[in-house]
XYZ file of C-alpha atoms in Angstrom:
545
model
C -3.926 -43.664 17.314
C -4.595 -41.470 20.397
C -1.475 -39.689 22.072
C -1.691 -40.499 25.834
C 1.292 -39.380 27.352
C 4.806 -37.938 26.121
C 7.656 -38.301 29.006
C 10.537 -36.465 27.762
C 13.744 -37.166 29.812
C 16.160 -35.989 28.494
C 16.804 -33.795 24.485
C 19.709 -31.907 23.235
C 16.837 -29.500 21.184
C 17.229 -26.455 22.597
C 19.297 -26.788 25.194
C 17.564 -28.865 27.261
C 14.595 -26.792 27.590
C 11.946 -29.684 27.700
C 14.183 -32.024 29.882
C 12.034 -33.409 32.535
C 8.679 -32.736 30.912
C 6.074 -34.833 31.924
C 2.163 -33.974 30.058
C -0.670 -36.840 30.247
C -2.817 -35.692 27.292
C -5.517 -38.231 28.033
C -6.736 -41.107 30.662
C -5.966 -44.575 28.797
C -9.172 -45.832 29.629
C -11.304 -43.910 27.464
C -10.753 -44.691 23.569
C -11.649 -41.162 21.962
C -14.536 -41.814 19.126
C -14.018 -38.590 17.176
C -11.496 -36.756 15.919
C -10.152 -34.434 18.684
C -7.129 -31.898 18.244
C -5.014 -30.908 21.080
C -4.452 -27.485 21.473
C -0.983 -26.057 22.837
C -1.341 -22.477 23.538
C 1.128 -19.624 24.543
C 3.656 -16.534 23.705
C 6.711 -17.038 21.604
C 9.181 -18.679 23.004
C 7.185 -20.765 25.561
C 8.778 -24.316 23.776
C 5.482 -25.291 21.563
C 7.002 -25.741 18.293
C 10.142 -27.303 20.026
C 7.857 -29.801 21.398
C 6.627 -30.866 18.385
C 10.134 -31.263 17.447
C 10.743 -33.461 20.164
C 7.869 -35.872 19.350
C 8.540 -36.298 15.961
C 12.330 -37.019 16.522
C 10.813 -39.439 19.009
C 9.038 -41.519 16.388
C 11.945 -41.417 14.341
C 13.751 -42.900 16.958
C 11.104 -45.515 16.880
C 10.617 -45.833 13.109
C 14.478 -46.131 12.840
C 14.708 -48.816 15.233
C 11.600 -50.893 13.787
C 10.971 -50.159 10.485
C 15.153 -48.821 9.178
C 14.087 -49.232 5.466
C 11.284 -46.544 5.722
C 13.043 -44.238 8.233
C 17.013 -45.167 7.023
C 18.352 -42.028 9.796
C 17.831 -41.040 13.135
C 18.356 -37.164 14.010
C 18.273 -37.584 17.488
C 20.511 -40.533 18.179
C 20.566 -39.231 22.346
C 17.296 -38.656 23.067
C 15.617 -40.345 25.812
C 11.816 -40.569 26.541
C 8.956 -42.217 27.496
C 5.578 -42.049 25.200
C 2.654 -43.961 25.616
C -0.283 -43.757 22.880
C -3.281 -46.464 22.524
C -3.352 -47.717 18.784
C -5.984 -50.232 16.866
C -4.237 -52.651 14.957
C -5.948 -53.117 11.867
C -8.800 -55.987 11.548
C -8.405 -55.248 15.474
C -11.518 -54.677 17.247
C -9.636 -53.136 20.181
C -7.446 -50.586 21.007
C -3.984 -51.364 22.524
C -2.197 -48.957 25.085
C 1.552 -49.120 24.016
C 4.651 -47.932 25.527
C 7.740 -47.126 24.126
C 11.059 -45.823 25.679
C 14.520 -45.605 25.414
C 16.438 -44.494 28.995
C 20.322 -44.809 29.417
C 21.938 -46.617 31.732
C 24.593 -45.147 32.872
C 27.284 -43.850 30.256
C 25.664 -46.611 27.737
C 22.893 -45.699 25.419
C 19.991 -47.567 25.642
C 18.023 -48.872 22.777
C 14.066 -48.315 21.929
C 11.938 -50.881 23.851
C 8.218 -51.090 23.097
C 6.016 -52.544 25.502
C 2.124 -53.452 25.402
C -0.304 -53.700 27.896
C -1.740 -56.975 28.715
C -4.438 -57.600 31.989
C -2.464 -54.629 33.530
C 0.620 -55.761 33.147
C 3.718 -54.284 30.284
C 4.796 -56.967 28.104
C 7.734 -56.035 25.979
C 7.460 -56.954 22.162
C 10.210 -57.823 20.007
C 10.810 -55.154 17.578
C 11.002 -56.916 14.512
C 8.173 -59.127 15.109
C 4.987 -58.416 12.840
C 2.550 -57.913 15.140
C 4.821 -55.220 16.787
C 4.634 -53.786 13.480
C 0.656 -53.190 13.193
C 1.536 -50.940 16.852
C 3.171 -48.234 15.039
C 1.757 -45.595 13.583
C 1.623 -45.279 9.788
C 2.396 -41.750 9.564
C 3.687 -38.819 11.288
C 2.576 -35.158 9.465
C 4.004 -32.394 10.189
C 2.891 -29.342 8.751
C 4.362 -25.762 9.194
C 2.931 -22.198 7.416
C 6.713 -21.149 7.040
C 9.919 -21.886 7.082
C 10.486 -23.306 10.526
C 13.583 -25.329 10.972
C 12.205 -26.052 14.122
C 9.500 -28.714 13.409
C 11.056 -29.364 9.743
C 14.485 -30.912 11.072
C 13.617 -34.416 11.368
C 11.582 -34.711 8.319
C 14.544 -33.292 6.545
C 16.378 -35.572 7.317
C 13.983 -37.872 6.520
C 13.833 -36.850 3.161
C 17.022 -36.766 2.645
C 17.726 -39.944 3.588
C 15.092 -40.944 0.969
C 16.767 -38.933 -1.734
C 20.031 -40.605 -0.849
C 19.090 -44.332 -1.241
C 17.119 -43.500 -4.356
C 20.246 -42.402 -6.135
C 22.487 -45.520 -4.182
C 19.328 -48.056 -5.744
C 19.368 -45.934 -9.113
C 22.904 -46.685 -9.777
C 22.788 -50.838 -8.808
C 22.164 -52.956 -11.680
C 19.368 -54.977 -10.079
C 17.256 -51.642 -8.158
C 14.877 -52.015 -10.426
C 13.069 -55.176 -9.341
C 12.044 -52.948 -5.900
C 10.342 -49.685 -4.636
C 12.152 -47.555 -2.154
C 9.859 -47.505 0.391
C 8.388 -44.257 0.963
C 8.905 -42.438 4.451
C 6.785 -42.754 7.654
C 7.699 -38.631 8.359
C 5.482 -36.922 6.007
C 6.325 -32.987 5.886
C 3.887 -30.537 4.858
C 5.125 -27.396 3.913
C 5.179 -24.202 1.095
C 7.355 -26.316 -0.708
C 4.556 -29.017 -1.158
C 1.529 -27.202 -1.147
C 1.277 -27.782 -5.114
C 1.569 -31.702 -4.764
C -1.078 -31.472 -2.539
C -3.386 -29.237 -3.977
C -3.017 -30.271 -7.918
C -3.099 -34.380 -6.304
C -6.668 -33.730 -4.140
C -8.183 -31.461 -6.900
C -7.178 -34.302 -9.444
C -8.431 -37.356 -7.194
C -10.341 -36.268 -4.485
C -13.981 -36.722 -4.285
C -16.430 -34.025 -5.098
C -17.174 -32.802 -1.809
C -13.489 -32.722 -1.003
C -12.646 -30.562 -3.862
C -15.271 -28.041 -2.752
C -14.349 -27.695 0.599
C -10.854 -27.021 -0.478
C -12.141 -24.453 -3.162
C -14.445 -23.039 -1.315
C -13.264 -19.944 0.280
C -11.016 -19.141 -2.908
C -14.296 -19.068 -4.556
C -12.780 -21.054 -7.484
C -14.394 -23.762 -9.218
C -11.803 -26.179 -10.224
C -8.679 -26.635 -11.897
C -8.068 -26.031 -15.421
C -4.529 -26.477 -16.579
C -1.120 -26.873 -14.855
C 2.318 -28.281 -16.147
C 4.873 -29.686 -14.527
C 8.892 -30.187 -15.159
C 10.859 -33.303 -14.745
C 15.056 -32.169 -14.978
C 17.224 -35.081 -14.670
C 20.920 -33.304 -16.447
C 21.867 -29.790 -15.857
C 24.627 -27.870 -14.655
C 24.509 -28.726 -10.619
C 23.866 -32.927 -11.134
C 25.673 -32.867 -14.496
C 28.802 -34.999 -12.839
C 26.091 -37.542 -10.886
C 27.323 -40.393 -11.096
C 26.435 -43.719 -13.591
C 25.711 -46.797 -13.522
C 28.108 -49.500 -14.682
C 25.878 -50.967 -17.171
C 23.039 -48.360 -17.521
C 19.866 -49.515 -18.856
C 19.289 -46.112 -19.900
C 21.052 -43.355 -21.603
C 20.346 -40.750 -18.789
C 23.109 -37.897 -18.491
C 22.065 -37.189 -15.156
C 20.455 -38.597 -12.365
C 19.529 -42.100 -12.858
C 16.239 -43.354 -11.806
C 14.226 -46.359 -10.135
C 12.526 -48.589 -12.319
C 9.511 -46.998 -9.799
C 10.554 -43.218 -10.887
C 10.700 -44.129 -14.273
C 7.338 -45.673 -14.090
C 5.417 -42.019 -12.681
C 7.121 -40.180 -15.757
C 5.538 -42.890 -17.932
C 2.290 -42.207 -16.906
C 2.857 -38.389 -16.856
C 3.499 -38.472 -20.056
C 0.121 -41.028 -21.044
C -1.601 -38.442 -19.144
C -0.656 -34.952 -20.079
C -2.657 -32.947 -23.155
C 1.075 -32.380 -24.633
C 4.597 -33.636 -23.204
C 7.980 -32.362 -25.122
C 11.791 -33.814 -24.327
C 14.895 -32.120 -24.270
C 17.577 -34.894 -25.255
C 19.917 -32.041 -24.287
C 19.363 -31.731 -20.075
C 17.143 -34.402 -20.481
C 13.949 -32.307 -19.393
C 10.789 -33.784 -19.972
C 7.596 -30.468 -19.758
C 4.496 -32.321 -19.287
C 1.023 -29.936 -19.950
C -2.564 -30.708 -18.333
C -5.568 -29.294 -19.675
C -8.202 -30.802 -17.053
C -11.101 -32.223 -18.646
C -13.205 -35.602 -17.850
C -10.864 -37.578 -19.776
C -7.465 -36.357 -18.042
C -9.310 -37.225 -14.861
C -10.092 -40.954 -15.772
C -6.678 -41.137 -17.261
C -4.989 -40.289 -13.942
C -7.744 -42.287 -11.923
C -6.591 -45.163 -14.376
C -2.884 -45.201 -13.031
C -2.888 -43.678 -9.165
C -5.701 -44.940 -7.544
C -6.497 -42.091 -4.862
C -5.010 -38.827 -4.234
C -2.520 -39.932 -1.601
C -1.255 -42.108 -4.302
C -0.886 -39.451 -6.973
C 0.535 -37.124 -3.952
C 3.036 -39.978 -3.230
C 4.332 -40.051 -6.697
C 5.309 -36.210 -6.942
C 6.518 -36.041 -3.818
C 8.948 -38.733 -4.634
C 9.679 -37.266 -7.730
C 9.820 -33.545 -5.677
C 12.168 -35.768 -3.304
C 14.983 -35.974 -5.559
C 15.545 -31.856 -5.317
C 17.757 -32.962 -2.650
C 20.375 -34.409 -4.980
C 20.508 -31.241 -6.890
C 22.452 -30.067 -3.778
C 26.115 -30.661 -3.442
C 26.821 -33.527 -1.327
C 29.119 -31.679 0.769
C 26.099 -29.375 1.503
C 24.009 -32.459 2.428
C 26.733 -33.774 4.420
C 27.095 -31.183 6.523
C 23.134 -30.689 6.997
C 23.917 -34.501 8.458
C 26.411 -33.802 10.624
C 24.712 -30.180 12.137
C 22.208 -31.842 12.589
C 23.768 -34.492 14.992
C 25.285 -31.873 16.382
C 21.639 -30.155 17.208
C 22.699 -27.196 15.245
C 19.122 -25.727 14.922
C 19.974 -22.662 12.800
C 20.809 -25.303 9.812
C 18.940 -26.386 7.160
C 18.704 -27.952 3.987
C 18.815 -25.746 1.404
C 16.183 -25.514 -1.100
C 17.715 -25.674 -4.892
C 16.306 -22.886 -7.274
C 13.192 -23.432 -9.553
C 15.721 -23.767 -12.377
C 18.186 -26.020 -10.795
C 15.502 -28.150 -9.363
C 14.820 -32.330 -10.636
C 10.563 -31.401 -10.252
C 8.655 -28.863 -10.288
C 5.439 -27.294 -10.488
C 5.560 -24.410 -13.170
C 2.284 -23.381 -13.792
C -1.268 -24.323 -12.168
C -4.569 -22.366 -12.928
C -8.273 -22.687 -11.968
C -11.608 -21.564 -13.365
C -13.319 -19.287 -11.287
C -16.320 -20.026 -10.139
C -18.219 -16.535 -10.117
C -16.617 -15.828 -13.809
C -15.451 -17.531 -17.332
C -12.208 -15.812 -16.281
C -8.870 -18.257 -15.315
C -6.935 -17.590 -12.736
C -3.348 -18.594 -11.625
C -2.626 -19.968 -8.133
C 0.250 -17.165 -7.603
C -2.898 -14.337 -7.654
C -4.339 -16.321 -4.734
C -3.427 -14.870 -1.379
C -1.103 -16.729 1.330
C -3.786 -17.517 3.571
C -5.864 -19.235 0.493
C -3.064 -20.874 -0.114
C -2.780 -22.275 3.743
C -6.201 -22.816 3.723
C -5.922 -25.202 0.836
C -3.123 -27.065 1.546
C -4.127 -27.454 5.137
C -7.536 -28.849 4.371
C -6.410 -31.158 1.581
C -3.624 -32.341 3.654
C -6.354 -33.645 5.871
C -8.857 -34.879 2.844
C -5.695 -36.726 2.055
C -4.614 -38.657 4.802
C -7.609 -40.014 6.301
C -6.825 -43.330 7.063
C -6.280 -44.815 10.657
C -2.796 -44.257 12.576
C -1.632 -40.815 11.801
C -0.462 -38.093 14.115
C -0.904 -34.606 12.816
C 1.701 -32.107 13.993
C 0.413 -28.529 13.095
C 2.548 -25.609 13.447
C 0.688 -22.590 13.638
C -1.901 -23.528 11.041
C -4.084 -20.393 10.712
C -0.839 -18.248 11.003
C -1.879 -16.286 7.701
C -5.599 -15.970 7.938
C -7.968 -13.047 9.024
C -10.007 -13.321 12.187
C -12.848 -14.202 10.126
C -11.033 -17.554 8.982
C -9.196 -17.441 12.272
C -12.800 -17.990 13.821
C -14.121 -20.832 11.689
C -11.308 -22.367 11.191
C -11.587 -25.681 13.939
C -15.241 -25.751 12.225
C -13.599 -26.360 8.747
C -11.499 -28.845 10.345
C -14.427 -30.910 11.119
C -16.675 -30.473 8.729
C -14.271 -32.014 5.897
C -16.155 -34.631 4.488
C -13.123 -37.046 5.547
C -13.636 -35.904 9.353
C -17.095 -35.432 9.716
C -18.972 -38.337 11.414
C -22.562 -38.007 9.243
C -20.223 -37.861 5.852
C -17.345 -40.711 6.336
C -18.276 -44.026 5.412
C -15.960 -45.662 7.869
C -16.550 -43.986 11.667
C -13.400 -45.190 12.928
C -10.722 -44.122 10.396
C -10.430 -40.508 11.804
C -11.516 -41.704 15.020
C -8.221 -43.177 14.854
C -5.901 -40.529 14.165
C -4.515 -37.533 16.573
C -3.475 -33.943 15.942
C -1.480 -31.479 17.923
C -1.725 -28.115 17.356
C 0.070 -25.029 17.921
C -1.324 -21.546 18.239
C -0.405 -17.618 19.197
C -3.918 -16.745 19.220
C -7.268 -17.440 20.957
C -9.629 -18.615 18.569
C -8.703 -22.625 18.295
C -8.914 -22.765 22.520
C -11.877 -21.287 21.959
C -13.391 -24.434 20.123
C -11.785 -26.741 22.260
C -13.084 -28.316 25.570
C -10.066 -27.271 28.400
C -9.406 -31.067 28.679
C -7.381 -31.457 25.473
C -5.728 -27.448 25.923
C -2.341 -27.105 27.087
C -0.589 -24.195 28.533
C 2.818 -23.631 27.446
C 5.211 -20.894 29.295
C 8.650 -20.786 30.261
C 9.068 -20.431 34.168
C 11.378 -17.341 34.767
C 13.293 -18.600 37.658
C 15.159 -22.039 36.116
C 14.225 -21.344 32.688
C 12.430 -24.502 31.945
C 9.042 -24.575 29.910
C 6.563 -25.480 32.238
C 2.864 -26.838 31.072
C -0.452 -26.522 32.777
C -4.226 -27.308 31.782
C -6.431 -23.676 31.953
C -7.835 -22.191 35.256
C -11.126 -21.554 32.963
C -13.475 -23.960 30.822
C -11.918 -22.647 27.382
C -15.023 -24.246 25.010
C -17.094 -21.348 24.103
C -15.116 -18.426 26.336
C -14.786 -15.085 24.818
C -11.127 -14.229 23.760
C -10.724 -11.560 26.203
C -11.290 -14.532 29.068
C -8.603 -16.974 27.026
C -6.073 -13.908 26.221
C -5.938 -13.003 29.876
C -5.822 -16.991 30.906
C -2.842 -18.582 28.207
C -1.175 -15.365 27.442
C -1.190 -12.745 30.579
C -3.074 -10.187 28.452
C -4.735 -7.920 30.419
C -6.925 -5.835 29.325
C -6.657 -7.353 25.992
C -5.948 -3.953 23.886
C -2.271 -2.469 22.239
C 0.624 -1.531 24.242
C 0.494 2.301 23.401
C -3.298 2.755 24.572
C -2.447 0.943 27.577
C 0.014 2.837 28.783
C -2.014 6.236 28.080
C -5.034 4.771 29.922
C -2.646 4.622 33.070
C -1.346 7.637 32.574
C -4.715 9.570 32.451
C -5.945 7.288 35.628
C -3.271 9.354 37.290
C -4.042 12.783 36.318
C -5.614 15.333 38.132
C -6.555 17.716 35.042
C -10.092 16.971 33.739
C -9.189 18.910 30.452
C -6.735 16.191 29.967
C -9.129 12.914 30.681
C -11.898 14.835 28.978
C -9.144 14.565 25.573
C -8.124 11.153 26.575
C -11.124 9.747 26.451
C -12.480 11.841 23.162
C -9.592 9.483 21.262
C -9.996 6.349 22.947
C -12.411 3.690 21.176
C -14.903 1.342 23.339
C -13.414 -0.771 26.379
C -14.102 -1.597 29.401
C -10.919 0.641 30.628
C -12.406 3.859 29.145
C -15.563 3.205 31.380
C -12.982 3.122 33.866
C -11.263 6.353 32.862
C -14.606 8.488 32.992
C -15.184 7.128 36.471
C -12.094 8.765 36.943
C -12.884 12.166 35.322
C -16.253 12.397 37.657
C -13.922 11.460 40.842
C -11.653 14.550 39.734
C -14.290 16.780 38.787
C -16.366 16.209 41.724
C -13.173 16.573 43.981
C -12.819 20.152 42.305
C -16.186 21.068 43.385
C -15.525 20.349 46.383
């Protein structure tokens, strides 16, 4: 899919701030062949990661009204909009420019219509139709370096949702003869950085697992274990079913959760049970034959992702309900401050206890927790996008290079698309990435410097009404130096510290040359300094005179 347009008319996140907004991202008569992130740039505060907010909750809007099983609540119930995108159906050899809206009318809320067009004309769809179906996007991933309750509050909810109906199904005496279908919100975040990493290095083709690996100079993994927790303190009064099939003290489970832990345990090196909280410790040491054993049940490293992060899922029902209840409720109530609280590592139904990796310049083995944060970003970015690279998926990326040097800061758009699942020479199919979108958010320079000024957006919040106002760049951004895009997207002129700054003006205003002549002994290269000993000679010569 290809974002065209996003009409927002009217949304309770924060305060209204993006009412009215109106950006056309593309013209719907070119059909993008490549994969081509759009870059929102500007200062804190300017509405970026809100508006990523916004567009997810919008597709949850969508997803609820269409597809109810997948995305079971809606965490912006009032929000009106208008978003077009084109989309190929799949076996389609076309792409289709859709529309999809929901306005009220008068004091009554509207519902979500979605609308195709057809010889230049809108034809609305029935939402429950199939073929409306195959005009929705597959996934929406968000991904954030931190915690940001910003983007994270629809998929939340989303996964809470999930968590919710998993323990309803669990306790019916017929759940088992269906899966609970998995979300269409797909968050990406610290808490899942594991499940992604341990799932690509396990499943992902060699090229993928060295471009992941690559700047961590490690050489792959060796060992990890993981911990399934299903009766302790917090869950111990969960309730059970009537006629249990199982003798489970805790949270029951889907014939489909009970499954994965199956085939953990026909996978691991060693496994042990604890009857007790019924804790099951599965241990991996990785060799050839753990590989094919894991290869033999999950089919590609999506799938293996999928199962952990259902299992990681359930973490939500190791918090009170009363807690989740009222993350429901704030959440209607567009409390942004709340959030669902994340249980601790001990109280938790899955986690990731220990993973390790051989390093590839020694015989030594090193943990993931002696990596750095921005290795750790790096990773789960990248195998994020190894991941899910099939066709109909909208990246939202918060800040993605938030934690790396400049040197990473620089490459990093080149990393993007040199992934052997973006790159045009390396993918086998040229259409599947061709057919996904990103948005991206950034504080810094470097992405708008790899991107044409077409697909960069300028976010900034107009002083007089207080409204975020968005605008393409004055400049061609593709190959500019970063003084050029500092000065252009964030007002940063020259583009050195505060404290410098304000000495530099302070000197151009002196009449001592004993003083400049200091000034300037301290100061490092810039262009102002040049200025500042065009000053001196103007003094100097002025004393001669």
């Amino acid at each position: 899919m290809k974002l065209l347009r996003v009409h927002i008319i009217a949304a309770k996140t924060c305060g209204g701030l993006l009412d009215g907004m109106d950006i056309w991202f593309r013209s719907p008569t070119v059909e993008p062949t490549s994969f081509e992130p759009l870059c929102l740039v500007g200062p804190n505060g300017a509405g970026k990661s809100q508006f990523l907010q916004v567009v997810a909750e919008i597709f949850q809007s969508i997803f609820h009204a269409t597809v109810d099983k997948e995305e079971r609540q809606e965490g912006n119930s009032h929000l009106q909009f208008e978003i077009e995108y084109l989309i190929r159906p799949k076996d389609g050899n076309q792409a289709v420019h859709v529309r999809a809206t929901r306005l009220a009318q008068g004091k009554r809320k509207h519902g979500v219509v979605i609308s195709k067009k057809l010889n230049g004309e809108w034809i609305e769809c029935d939402l429950q139709a199939p073929a409306t179906l195959t005009l929705l996007p597959l996934k929406i991933v968000g991904y954030t370096s931190g915690d940001n309750e910003t983007l994270s509050l629809p998929f939340l909810l989303s996964r809470s949702g999930y968590a919710d109906e998993v323990g309803r199904r669990a306790l019916e005496e017929h759940a088992d003869l269906e899966a609970v279908p998995d979300t269409r919100l797909m968050l990406i975040d610290y808490g899942t950085h594991l499940e992604v990493l341990v799932a690509n290095l396990l499943l992902g083709t060699d090229d993928a697992r060295a471009a992941l690996l690559q700047e961590a100079r490690q050489d792959n993994i060796h060992s990890f274990r993981c911990i399934v927790q299903l009766a302790h303190r917090v869950i111990s009064k969960v309730p059970r079913r009537r006629q249990s099939v199982t003798a489970r003290k805790g949270i029951q489970l889907t014939a489909e959760l009970e499954k994965y832990l199956d085939q953990l345990r026909r996978c691991s090196t060693c496994y042990h049970h604890e009857e007790r909280t019924d804790t099951y410790i599965f241990d991996f040491l990785v060799d050839e034959q753990t590989t094919l054993a894991f290869r033999h049940f999950w089919s590609s490293a999506l799938d293996l992702y999928v199962a952990f992060h259902k299992l990681a899922m359930l973490n939500d029902l190791a918090i009170p309900r009363t807690t989740r209840n009222r993350f429901k409720k704030e959440t209607q109530l567009r409390r942004f401050a709340s959030r669902l609280p994340e249980p601790q590592d001990e109280d938790k139904v899955f986690r990731f206890e220990r993973v390790a990796f051989n390093a590839s310049d020694s015989k030594e083995i090193v943990d993931y927790v002696s990596l750095s944060d921005g290795e750790h970003q790096l990773v789960q970015l990248l195998g994020t996008l190894c991941m899910v690279s099939f066709p109909g998926v909208l990246f939202l990326l918060d800040e993605p290079e938030s934690h790396f040097n400049p040197q990473w800061r620089v490459k990093f758009t080149s990393r993007l698309l040199d992934l052997p699942t973006i790159d045009g020479k390396r993918r086998e199919k040229e259409s599947d990435v061709s057919q996904q979108d990103c948005l991206l958010t950034t504080h810094a320079p470097f992405v708008a410097s790899d991107t044409p000024r077409d697909r960069v957006f300028i976010f900034r919040k107009d002083l007089d009404d207080g409204k975020v106002k968005v605008k393409r760049p004055d400049i061609e951004t593709y190959g500019t130096t970063f003084d050029s895009i500092l000065e252009e997207c964030f007002d940063v002129r020259p583009p050195i510290s505060q404290i410098p700054r304000e000495e530099i003006a302070e000197l151009m205003e002196s009449d001592d040359p004993g003083t400049i002549k200091m000034g300037i002994q301290r100061l490092g290269q810039s262009v102002e300094k040049v200025f500042l000993a065009d000053r001196l000679r103007q003094v100097m010569k002025k004393d001669e005179a």
